[in-house]
mmCIF file of C-alpha atoms and ligand atoms in Angstrom:
data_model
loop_
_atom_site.group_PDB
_atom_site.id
_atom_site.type_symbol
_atom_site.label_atom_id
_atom_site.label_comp_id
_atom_site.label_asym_id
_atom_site.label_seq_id
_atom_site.Cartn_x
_atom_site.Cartn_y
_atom_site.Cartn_z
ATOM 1 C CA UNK D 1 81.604 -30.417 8.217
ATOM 2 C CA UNK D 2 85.579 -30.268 8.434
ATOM 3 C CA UNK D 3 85.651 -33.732 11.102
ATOM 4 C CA UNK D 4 88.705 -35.804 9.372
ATOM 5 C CA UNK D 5 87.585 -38.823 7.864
ATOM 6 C CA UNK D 6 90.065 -41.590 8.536
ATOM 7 C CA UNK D 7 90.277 -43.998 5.660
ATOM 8 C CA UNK D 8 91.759 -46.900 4.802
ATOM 9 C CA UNK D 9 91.199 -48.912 1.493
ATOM 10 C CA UNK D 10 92.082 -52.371 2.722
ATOM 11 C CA UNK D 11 88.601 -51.852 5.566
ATOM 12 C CA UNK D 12 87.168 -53.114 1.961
ATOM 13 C CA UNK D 13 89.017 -56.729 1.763
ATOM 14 C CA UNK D 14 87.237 -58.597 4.621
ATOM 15 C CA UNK D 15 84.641 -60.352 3.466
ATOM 16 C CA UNK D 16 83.181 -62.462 6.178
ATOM 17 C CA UNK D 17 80.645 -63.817 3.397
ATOM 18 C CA UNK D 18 77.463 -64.411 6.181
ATOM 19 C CA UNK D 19 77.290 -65.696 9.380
ATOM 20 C CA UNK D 20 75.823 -69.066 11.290
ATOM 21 C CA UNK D 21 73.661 -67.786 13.591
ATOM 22 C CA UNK D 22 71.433 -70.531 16.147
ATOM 23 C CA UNK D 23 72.492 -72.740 13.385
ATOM 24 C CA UNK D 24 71.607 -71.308 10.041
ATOM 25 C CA UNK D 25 73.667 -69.810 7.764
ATOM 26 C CA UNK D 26 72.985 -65.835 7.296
ATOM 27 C CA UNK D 27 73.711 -63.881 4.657
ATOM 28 C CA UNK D 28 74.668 -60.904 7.518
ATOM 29 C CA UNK D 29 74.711 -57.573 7.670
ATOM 30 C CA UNK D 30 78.188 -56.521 8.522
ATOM 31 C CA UNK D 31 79.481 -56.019 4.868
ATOM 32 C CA UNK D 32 82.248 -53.801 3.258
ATOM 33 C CA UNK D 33 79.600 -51.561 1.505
ATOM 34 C CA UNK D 34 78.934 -50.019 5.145
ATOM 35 C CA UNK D 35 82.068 -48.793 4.828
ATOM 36 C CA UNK D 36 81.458 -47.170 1.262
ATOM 37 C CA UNK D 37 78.345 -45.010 2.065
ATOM 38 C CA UNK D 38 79.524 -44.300 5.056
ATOM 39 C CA UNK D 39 82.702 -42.500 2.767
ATOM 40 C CA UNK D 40 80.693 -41.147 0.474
ATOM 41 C CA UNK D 41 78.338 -39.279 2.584
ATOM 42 C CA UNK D 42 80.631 -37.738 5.115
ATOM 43 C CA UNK D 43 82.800 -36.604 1.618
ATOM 44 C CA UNK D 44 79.769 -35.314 0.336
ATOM 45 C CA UNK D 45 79.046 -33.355 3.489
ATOM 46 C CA UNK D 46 82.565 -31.350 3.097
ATOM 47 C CA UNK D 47 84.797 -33.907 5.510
ATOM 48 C CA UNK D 48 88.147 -34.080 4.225
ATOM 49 C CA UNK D 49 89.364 -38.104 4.540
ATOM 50 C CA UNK D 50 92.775 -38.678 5.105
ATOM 51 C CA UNK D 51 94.846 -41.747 4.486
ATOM 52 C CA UNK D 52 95.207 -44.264 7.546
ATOM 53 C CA UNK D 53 99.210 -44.404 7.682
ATOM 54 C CA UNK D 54 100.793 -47.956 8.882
ATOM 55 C CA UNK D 55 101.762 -48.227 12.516
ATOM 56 C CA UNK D 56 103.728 -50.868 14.305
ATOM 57 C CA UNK D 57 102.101 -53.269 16.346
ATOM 58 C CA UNK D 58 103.258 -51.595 19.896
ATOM 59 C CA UNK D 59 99.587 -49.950 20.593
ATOM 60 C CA UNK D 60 97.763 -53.245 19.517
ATOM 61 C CA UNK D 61 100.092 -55.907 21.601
ATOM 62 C CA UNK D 62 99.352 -53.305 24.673
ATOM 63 C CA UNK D 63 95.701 -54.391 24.710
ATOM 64 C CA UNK D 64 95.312 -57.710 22.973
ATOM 65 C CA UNK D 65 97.174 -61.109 23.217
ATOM 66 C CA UNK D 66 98.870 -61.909 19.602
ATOM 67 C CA UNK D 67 97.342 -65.074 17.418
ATOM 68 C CA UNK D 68 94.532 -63.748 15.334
ATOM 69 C CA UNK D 69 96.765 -62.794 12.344
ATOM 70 C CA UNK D 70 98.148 -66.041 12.293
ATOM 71 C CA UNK D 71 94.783 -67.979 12.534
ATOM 72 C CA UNK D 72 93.851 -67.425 8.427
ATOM 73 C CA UNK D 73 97.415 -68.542 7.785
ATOM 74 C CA UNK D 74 96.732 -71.569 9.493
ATOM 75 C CA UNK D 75 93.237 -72.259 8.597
ATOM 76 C CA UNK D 76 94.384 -72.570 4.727
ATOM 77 C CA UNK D 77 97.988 -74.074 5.475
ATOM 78 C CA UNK D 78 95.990 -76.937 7.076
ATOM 79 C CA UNK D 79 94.357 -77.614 4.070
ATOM 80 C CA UNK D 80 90.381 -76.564 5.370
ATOM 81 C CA UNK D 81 89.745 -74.438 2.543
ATOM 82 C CA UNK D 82 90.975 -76.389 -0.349
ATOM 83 C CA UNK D 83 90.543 -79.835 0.446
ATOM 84 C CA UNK D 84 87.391 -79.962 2.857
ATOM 85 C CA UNK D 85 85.393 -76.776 1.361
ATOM 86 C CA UNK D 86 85.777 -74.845 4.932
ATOM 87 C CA UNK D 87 86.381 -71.535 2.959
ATOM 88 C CA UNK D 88 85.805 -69.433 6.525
ATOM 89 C CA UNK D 89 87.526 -69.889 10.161
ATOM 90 C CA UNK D 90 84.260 -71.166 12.314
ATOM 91 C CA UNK D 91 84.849 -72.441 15.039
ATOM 92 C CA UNK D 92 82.989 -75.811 16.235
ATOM 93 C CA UNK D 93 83.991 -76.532 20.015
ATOM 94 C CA UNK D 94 84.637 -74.204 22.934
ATOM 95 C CA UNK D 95 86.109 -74.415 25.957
ATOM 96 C CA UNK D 96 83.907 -73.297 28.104
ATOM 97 C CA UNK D 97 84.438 -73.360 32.137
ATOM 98 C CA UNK D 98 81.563 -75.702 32.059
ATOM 99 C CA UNK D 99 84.071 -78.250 29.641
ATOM 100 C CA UNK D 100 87.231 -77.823 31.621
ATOM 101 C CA UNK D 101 85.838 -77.904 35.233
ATOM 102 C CA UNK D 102 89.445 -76.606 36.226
ATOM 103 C CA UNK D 103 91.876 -78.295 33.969
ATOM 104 C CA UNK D 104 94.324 -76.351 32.249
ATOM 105 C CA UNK D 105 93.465 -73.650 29.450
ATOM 106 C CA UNK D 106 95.109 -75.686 26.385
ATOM 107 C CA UNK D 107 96.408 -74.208 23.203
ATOM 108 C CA UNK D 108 95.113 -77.353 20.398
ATOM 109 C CA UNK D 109 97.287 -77.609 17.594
ATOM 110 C CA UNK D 110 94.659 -78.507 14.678
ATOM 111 C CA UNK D 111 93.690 -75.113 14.173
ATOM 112 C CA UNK D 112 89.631 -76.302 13.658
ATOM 113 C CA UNK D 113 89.980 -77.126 17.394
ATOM 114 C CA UNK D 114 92.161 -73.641 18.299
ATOM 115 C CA UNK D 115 89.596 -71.295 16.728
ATOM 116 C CA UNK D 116 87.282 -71.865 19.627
ATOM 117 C CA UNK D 117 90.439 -70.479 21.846
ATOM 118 C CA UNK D 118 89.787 -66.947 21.196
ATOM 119 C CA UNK D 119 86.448 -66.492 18.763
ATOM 120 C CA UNK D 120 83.556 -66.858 21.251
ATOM 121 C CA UNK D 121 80.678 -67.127 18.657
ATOM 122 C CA UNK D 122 79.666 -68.506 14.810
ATOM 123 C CA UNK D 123 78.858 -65.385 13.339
ATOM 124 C CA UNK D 124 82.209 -63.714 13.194
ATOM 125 C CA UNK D 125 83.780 -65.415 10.506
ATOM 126 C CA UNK D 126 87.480 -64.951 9.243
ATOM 127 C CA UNK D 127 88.475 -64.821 5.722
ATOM 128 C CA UNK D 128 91.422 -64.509 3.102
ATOM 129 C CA UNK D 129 91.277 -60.585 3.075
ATOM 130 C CA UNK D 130 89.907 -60.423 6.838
ATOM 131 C CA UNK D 131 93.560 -59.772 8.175
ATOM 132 C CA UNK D 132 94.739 -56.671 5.649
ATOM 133 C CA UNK D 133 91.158 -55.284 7.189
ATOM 134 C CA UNK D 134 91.565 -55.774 10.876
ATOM 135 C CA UNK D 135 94.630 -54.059 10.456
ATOM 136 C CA UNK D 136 93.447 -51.090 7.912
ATOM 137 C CA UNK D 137 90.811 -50.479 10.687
ATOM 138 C CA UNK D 138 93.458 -50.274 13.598
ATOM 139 C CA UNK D 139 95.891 -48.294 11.189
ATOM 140 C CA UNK D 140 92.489 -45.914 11.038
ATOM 141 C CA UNK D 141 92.009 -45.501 14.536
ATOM 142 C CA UNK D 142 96.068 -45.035 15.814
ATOM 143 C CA UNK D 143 96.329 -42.723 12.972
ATOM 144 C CA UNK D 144 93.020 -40.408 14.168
ATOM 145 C CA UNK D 145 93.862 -41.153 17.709
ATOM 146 C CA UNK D 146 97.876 -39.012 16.461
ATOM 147 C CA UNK D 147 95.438 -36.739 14.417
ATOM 148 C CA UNK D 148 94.114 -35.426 18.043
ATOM 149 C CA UNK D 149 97.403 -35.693 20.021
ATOM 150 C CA UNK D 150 98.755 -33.331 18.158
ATOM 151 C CA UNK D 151 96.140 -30.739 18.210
ATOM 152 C CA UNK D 152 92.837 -31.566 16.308
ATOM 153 C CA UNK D 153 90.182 -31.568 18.668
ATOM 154 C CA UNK D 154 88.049 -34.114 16.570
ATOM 155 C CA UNK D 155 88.872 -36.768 14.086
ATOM 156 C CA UNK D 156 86.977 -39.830 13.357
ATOM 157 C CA UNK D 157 88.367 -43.156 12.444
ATOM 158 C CA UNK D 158 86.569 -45.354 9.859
ATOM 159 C CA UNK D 159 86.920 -48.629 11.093
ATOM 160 C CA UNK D 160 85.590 -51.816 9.285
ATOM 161 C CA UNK D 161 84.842 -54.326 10.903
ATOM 162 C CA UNK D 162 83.680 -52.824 13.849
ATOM 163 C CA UNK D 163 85.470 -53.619 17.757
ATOM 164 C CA UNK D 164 84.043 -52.959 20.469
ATOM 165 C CA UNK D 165 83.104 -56.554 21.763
ATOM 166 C CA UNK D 166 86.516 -57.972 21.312
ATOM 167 C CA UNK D 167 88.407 -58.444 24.685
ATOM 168 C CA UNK D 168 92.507 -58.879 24.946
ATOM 169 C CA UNK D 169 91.998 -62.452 23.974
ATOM 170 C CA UNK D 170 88.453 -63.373 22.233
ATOM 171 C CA UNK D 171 87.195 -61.892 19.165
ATOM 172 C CA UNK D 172 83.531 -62.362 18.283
ATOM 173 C CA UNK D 173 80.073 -59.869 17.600
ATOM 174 C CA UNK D 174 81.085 -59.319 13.939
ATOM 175 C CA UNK D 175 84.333 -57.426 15.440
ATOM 176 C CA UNK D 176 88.342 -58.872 15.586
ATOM 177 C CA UNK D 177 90.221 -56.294 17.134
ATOM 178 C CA UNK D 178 89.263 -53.555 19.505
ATOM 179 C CA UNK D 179 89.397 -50.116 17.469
ATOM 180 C CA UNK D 180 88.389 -48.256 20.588
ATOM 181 C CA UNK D 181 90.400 -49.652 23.507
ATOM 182 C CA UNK D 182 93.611 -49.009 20.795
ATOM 183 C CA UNK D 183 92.662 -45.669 20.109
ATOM 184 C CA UNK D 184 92.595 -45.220 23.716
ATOM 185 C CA UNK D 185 96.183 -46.537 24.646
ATOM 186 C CA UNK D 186 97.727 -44.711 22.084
ATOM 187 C CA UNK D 187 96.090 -41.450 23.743
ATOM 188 C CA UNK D 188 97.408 -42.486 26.970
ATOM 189 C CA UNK D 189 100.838 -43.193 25.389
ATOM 190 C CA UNK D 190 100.813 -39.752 23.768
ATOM 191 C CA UNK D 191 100.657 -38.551 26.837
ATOM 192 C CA UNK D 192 96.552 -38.377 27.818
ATOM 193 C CA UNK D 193 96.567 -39.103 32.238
ATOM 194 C CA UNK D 194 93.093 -40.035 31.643
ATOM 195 C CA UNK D 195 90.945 -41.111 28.515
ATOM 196 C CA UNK D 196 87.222 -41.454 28.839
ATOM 197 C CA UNK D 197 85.828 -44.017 26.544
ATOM 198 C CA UNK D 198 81.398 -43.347 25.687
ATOM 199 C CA UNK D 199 80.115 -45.804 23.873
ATOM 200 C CA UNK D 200 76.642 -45.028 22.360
ATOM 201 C CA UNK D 201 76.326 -48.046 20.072
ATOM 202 C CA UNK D 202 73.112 -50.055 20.279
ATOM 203 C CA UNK D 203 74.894 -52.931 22.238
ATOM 204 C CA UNK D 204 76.684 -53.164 25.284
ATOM 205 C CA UNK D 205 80.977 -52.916 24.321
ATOM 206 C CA UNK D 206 81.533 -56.031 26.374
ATOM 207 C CA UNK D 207 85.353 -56.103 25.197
ATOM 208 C CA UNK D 208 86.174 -52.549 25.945
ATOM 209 C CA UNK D 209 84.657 -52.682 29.269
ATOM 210 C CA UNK D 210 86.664 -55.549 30.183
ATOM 211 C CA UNK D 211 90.689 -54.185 28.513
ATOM 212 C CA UNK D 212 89.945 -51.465 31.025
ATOM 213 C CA UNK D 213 87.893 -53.033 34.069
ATOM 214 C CA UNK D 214 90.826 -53.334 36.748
ATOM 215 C CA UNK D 215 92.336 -50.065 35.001
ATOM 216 C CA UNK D 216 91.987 -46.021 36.484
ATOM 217 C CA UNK D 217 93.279 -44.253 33.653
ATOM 218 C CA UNK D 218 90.863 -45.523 31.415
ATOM 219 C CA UNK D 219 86.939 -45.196 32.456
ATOM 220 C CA UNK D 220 84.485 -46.972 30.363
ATOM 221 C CA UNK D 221 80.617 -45.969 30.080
ATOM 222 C CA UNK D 222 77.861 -47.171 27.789
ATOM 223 C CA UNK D 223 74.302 -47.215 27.139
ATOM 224 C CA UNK D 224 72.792 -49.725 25.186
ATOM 225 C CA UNK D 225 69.961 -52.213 24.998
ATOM 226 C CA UNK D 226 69.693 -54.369 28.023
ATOM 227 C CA UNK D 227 71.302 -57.423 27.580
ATOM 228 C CA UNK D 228 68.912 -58.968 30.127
ATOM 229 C CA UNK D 229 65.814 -58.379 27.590
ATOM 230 C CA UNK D 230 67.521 -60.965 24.846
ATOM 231 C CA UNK D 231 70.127 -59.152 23.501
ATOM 232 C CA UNK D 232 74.080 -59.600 22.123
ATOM 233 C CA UNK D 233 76.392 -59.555 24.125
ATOM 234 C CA UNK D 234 74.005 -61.348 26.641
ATOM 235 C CA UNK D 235 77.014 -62.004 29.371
ATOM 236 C CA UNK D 236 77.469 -58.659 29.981
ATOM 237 C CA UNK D 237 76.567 -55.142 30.081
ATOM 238 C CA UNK D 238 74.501 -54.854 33.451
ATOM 239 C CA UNK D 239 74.241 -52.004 35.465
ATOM 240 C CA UNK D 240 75.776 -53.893 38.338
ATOM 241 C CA UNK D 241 78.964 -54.039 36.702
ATOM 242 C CA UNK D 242 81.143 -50.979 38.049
ATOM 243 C CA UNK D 243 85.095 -52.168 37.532
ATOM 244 C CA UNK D 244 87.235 -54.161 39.793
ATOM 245 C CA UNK D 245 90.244 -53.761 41.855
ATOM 246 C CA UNK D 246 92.147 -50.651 40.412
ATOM 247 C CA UNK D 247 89.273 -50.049 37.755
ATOM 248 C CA UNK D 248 86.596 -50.341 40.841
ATOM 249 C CA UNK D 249 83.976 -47.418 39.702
ATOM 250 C CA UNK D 250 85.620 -46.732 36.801
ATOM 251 C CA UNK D 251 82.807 -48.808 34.624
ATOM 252 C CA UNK D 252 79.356 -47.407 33.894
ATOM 253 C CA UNK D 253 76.811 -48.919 31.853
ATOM 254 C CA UNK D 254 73.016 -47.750 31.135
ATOM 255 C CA UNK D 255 70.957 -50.731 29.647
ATOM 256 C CA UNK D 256 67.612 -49.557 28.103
ATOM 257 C CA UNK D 257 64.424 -51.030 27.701
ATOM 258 C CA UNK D 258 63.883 -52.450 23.358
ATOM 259 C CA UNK D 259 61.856 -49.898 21.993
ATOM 260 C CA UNK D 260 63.278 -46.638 23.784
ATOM 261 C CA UNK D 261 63.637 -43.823 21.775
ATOM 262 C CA UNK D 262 65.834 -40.534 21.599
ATOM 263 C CA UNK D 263 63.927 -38.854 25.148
ATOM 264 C CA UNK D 264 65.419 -42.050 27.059
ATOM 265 C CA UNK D 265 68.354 -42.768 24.908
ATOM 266 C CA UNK D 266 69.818 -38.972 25.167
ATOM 267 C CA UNK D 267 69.285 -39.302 29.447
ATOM 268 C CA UNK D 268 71.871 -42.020 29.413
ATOM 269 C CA UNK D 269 73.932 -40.251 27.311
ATOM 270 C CA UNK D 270 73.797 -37.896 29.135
ATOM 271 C CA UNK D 271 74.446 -39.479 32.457
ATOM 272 C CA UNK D 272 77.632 -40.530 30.674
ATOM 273 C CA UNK D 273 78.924 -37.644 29.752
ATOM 274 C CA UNK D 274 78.488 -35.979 33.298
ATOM 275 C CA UNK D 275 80.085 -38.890 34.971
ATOM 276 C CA UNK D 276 82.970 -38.485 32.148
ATOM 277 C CA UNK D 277 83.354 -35.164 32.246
ATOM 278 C CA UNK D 278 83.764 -35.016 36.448
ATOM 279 C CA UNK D 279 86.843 -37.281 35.218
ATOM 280 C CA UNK D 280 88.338 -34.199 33.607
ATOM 281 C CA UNK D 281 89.559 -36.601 31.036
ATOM 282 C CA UNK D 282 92.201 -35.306 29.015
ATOM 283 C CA UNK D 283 90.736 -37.035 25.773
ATOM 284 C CA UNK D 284 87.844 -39.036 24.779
ATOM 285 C CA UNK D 285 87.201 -41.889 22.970
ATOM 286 C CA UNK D 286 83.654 -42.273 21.499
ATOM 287 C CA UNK D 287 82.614 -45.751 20.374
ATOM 288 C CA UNK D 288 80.103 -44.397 17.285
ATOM 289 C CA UNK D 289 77.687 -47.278 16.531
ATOM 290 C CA UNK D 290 75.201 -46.395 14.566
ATOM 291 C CA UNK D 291 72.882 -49.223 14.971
ATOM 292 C CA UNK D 292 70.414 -47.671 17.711
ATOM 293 C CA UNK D 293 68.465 -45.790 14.974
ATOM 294 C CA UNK D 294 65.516 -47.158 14.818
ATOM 295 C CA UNK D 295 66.019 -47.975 10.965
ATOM 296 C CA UNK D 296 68.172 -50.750 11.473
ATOM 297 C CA UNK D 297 68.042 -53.897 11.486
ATOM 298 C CA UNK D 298 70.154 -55.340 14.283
ATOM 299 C CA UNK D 299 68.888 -53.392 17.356
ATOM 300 C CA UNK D 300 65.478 -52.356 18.911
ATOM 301 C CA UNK D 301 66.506 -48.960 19.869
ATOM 302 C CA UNK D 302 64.512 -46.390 18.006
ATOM 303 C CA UNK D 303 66.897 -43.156 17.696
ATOM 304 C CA UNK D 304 66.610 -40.503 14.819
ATOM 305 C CA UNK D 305 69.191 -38.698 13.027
ATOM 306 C CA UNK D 306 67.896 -35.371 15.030
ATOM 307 C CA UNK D 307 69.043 -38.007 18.225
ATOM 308 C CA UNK D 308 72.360 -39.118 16.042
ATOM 309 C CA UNK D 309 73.159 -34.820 16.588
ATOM 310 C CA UNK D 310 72.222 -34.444 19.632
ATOM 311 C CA UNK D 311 74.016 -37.721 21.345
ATOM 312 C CA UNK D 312 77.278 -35.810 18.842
ATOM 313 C CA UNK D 313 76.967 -32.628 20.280
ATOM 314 C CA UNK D 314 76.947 -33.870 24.078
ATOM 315 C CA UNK D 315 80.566 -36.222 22.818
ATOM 316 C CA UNK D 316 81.887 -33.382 20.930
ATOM 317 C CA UNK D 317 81.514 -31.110 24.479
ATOM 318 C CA UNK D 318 83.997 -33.275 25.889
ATOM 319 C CA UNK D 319 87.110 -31.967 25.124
ATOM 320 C CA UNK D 320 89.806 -33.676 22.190
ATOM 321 C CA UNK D 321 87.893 -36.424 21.064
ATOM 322 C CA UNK D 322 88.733 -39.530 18.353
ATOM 323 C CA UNK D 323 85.153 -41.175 17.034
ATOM 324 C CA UNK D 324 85.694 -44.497 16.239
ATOM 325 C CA UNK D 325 82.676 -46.688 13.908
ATOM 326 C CA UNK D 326 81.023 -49.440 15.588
ATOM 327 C CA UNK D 327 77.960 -50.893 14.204
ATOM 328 C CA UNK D 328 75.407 -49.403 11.802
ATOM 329 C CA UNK D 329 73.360 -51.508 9.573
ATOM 330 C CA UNK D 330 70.796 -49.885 7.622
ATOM 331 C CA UNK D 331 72.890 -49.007 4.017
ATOM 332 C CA UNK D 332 69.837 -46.488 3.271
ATOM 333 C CA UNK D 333 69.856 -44.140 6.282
ATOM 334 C CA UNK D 334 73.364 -44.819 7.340
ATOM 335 C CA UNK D 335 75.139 -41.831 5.737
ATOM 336 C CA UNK D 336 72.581 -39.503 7.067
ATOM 337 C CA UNK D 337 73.177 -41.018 10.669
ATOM 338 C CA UNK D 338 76.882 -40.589 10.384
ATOM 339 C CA UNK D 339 76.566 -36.854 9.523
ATOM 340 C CA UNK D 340 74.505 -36.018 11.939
ATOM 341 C CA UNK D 341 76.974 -37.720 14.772
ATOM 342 C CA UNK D 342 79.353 -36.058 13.200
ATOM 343 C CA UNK D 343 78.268 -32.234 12.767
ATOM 344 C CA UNK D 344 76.853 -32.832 16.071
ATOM 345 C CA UNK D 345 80.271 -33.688 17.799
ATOM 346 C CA UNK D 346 81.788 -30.590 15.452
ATOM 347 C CA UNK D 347 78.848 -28.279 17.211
ATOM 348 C CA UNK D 348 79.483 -29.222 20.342
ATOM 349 C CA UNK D 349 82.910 -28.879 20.038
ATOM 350 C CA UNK D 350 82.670 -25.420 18.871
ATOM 351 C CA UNK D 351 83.634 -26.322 15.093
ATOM 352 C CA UNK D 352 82.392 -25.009 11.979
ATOM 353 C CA UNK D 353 79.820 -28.072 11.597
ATOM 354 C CA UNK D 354 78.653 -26.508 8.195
HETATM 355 ZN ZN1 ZN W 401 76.125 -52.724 17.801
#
């Protein structure tokens, strides 16, 4: 399987050490061995992993408003670590619409009061080593998103933590920047008219969908478990939603019923990849999560590895494609899942998936 495995060492230094989730402290699940056996399997199955290389911050400004690389900075220079034992950014109050009733959008300056600005939940937490992360994983995904402007057809970027649910100005859902929505600017700055982004993760990319939703040259599609039934990202993800103004049709989402399996799971792949591919995009994005097997812990979707393939050889069809990791929970049957995405999208794009 000769995919390129985009790698950076630093994905290892953010350790959000749990979660508070409806109140209590979790140990969590998004933790830097995920990114280890994911490594080690795809190495073992023949992929050759190249070195993320540094980029500027050009691609990343394009889609997101600066201030989370300053907010760990801030969080220690104002003393919350050492001298009141707040060892993690959480934020405690957020502004809401509901809380400001129309007045002005402030910026706070005691950072405990600024978090809430742009982290929109408790369970993504920020840490010492959380930045050098953040920006290993976007390093991985500009540097596989170069890897296929300049001729691979596949590569597939490594990202820890995960993006997809972070918009241009709120982070949150275990993810800080979005690895996808950069990958896809820096196709359309290589020169891509149109990207097609599929998202097959277990949960809806609410932060992708909205970078793009008042955009053409970037269409969005993703099938997922329906928010409606009780599940993260709960504000959004509904069929209804379609794009607005410029962007108006250029959104697609498939919510599923908990408990589908590959049969129902594959159709709205499916259905994504035919409305994509009438796009004639000139490259594709895929938003890999890995969480809608039914092995793990964080979704109710109940996909197999032989569904993993399948959903990779419908992506890999596409045309010049970078996969970037999303979710993907289960340390046990997470290497196998990856592979099978992965020789999948090689089969499908006509590569030795061997
Ligand atoms: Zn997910």
């Amino acid at each position: 399987m000769r995919v390129p495995v985009v790698w950076s060492e630093d994905c290892l230094r953010h350790e959000p050490g749990g979660e508070v989730w409806l109140g209590v402290w979790d140990e969590g699940t998004e933790v830097p061995a995920r990114a280890v056996v994911l490594r080690d399997a795809l190495a073992v199955a023949g992929a050759p992993v190249v070195a993320a290389r540094p980029h500027g911050d050009e691609i990343v400004r394009a889609v997101h408003d600066p201030d989370l690389a300053r907010i760990w900075q801030a969080w220690e220079q104002a003393g919350l670590p050492a001298e009141y034992g707040r060892d993690r950014v959480v934020p405690y109050v957020f502004p809401t619409p509901g809380m400001l009733a129309g007045l002005p959008l402030r910026s706070p300056p005691a950072v405990h009061g600024r978090a809430g600005l742009f982290c929109y939940d408790t369970m993504t937490l920020v840490g010492p080593g959380s930045w050098a992360a953040i920006r290993g994983a976007a390093d991985a995904a500009l540097t596989a998103a170069d890897l296929v402007s300049s001729g691979e057809r596949l590569a597939y970027a490594l990202c820890r933590p995960p993006g997809h649910h972070v918009t241009r100005s709120a982070y949150g859902g275990s993810c800080y920047l979005n690895n996808a929505a950069i990958a896809a600017q820096a196709l359309r700055a290589a020169g891509a008219r149109r990207v097609a982004v599929v998202d097959i993760d277990a949960h809806h990319g609410n932060g992708t969908q909205m970078i793009f939703y008042e955009r053409r040259d970037v269409w969005y599609g993703s099938v997922h478990v329906d928010p409606g039934a009780g599940w993260f990202p709960h504000y959004a993800g509904y069929a209804a939603e379609r794009g607005r103004g410029d962007g108006e049709g250029c959104n697609r989402n498939v919510p599923l019923a908990p408990g589908t399996g590959d049969d129902g799971w594959l159709a709205g792949v499916t259905a994504l990849c035919d409305e994509a591919r009438a796009l004639a995009p000139d490259a594709v994005v895929v938003s890999l999560g890995l969480d809608a097997a039914a092995t793990d812990p964080e979704s109710p979707l109940c996909v197999t590895e032989a569904g993993y393939r399948a959903a990779g050889r419908l992506v890999g069809a596409l045309g010049p494609a970078v996969l970037i990791q999303e979710g993907g929970y289960d340390l046990p049957s997470l290497g196998g899942l990856a592979v099978a995405a992965l020789s999948g999208a090689a089969e499908g794009a006509g590569l030795d998936a061997s």
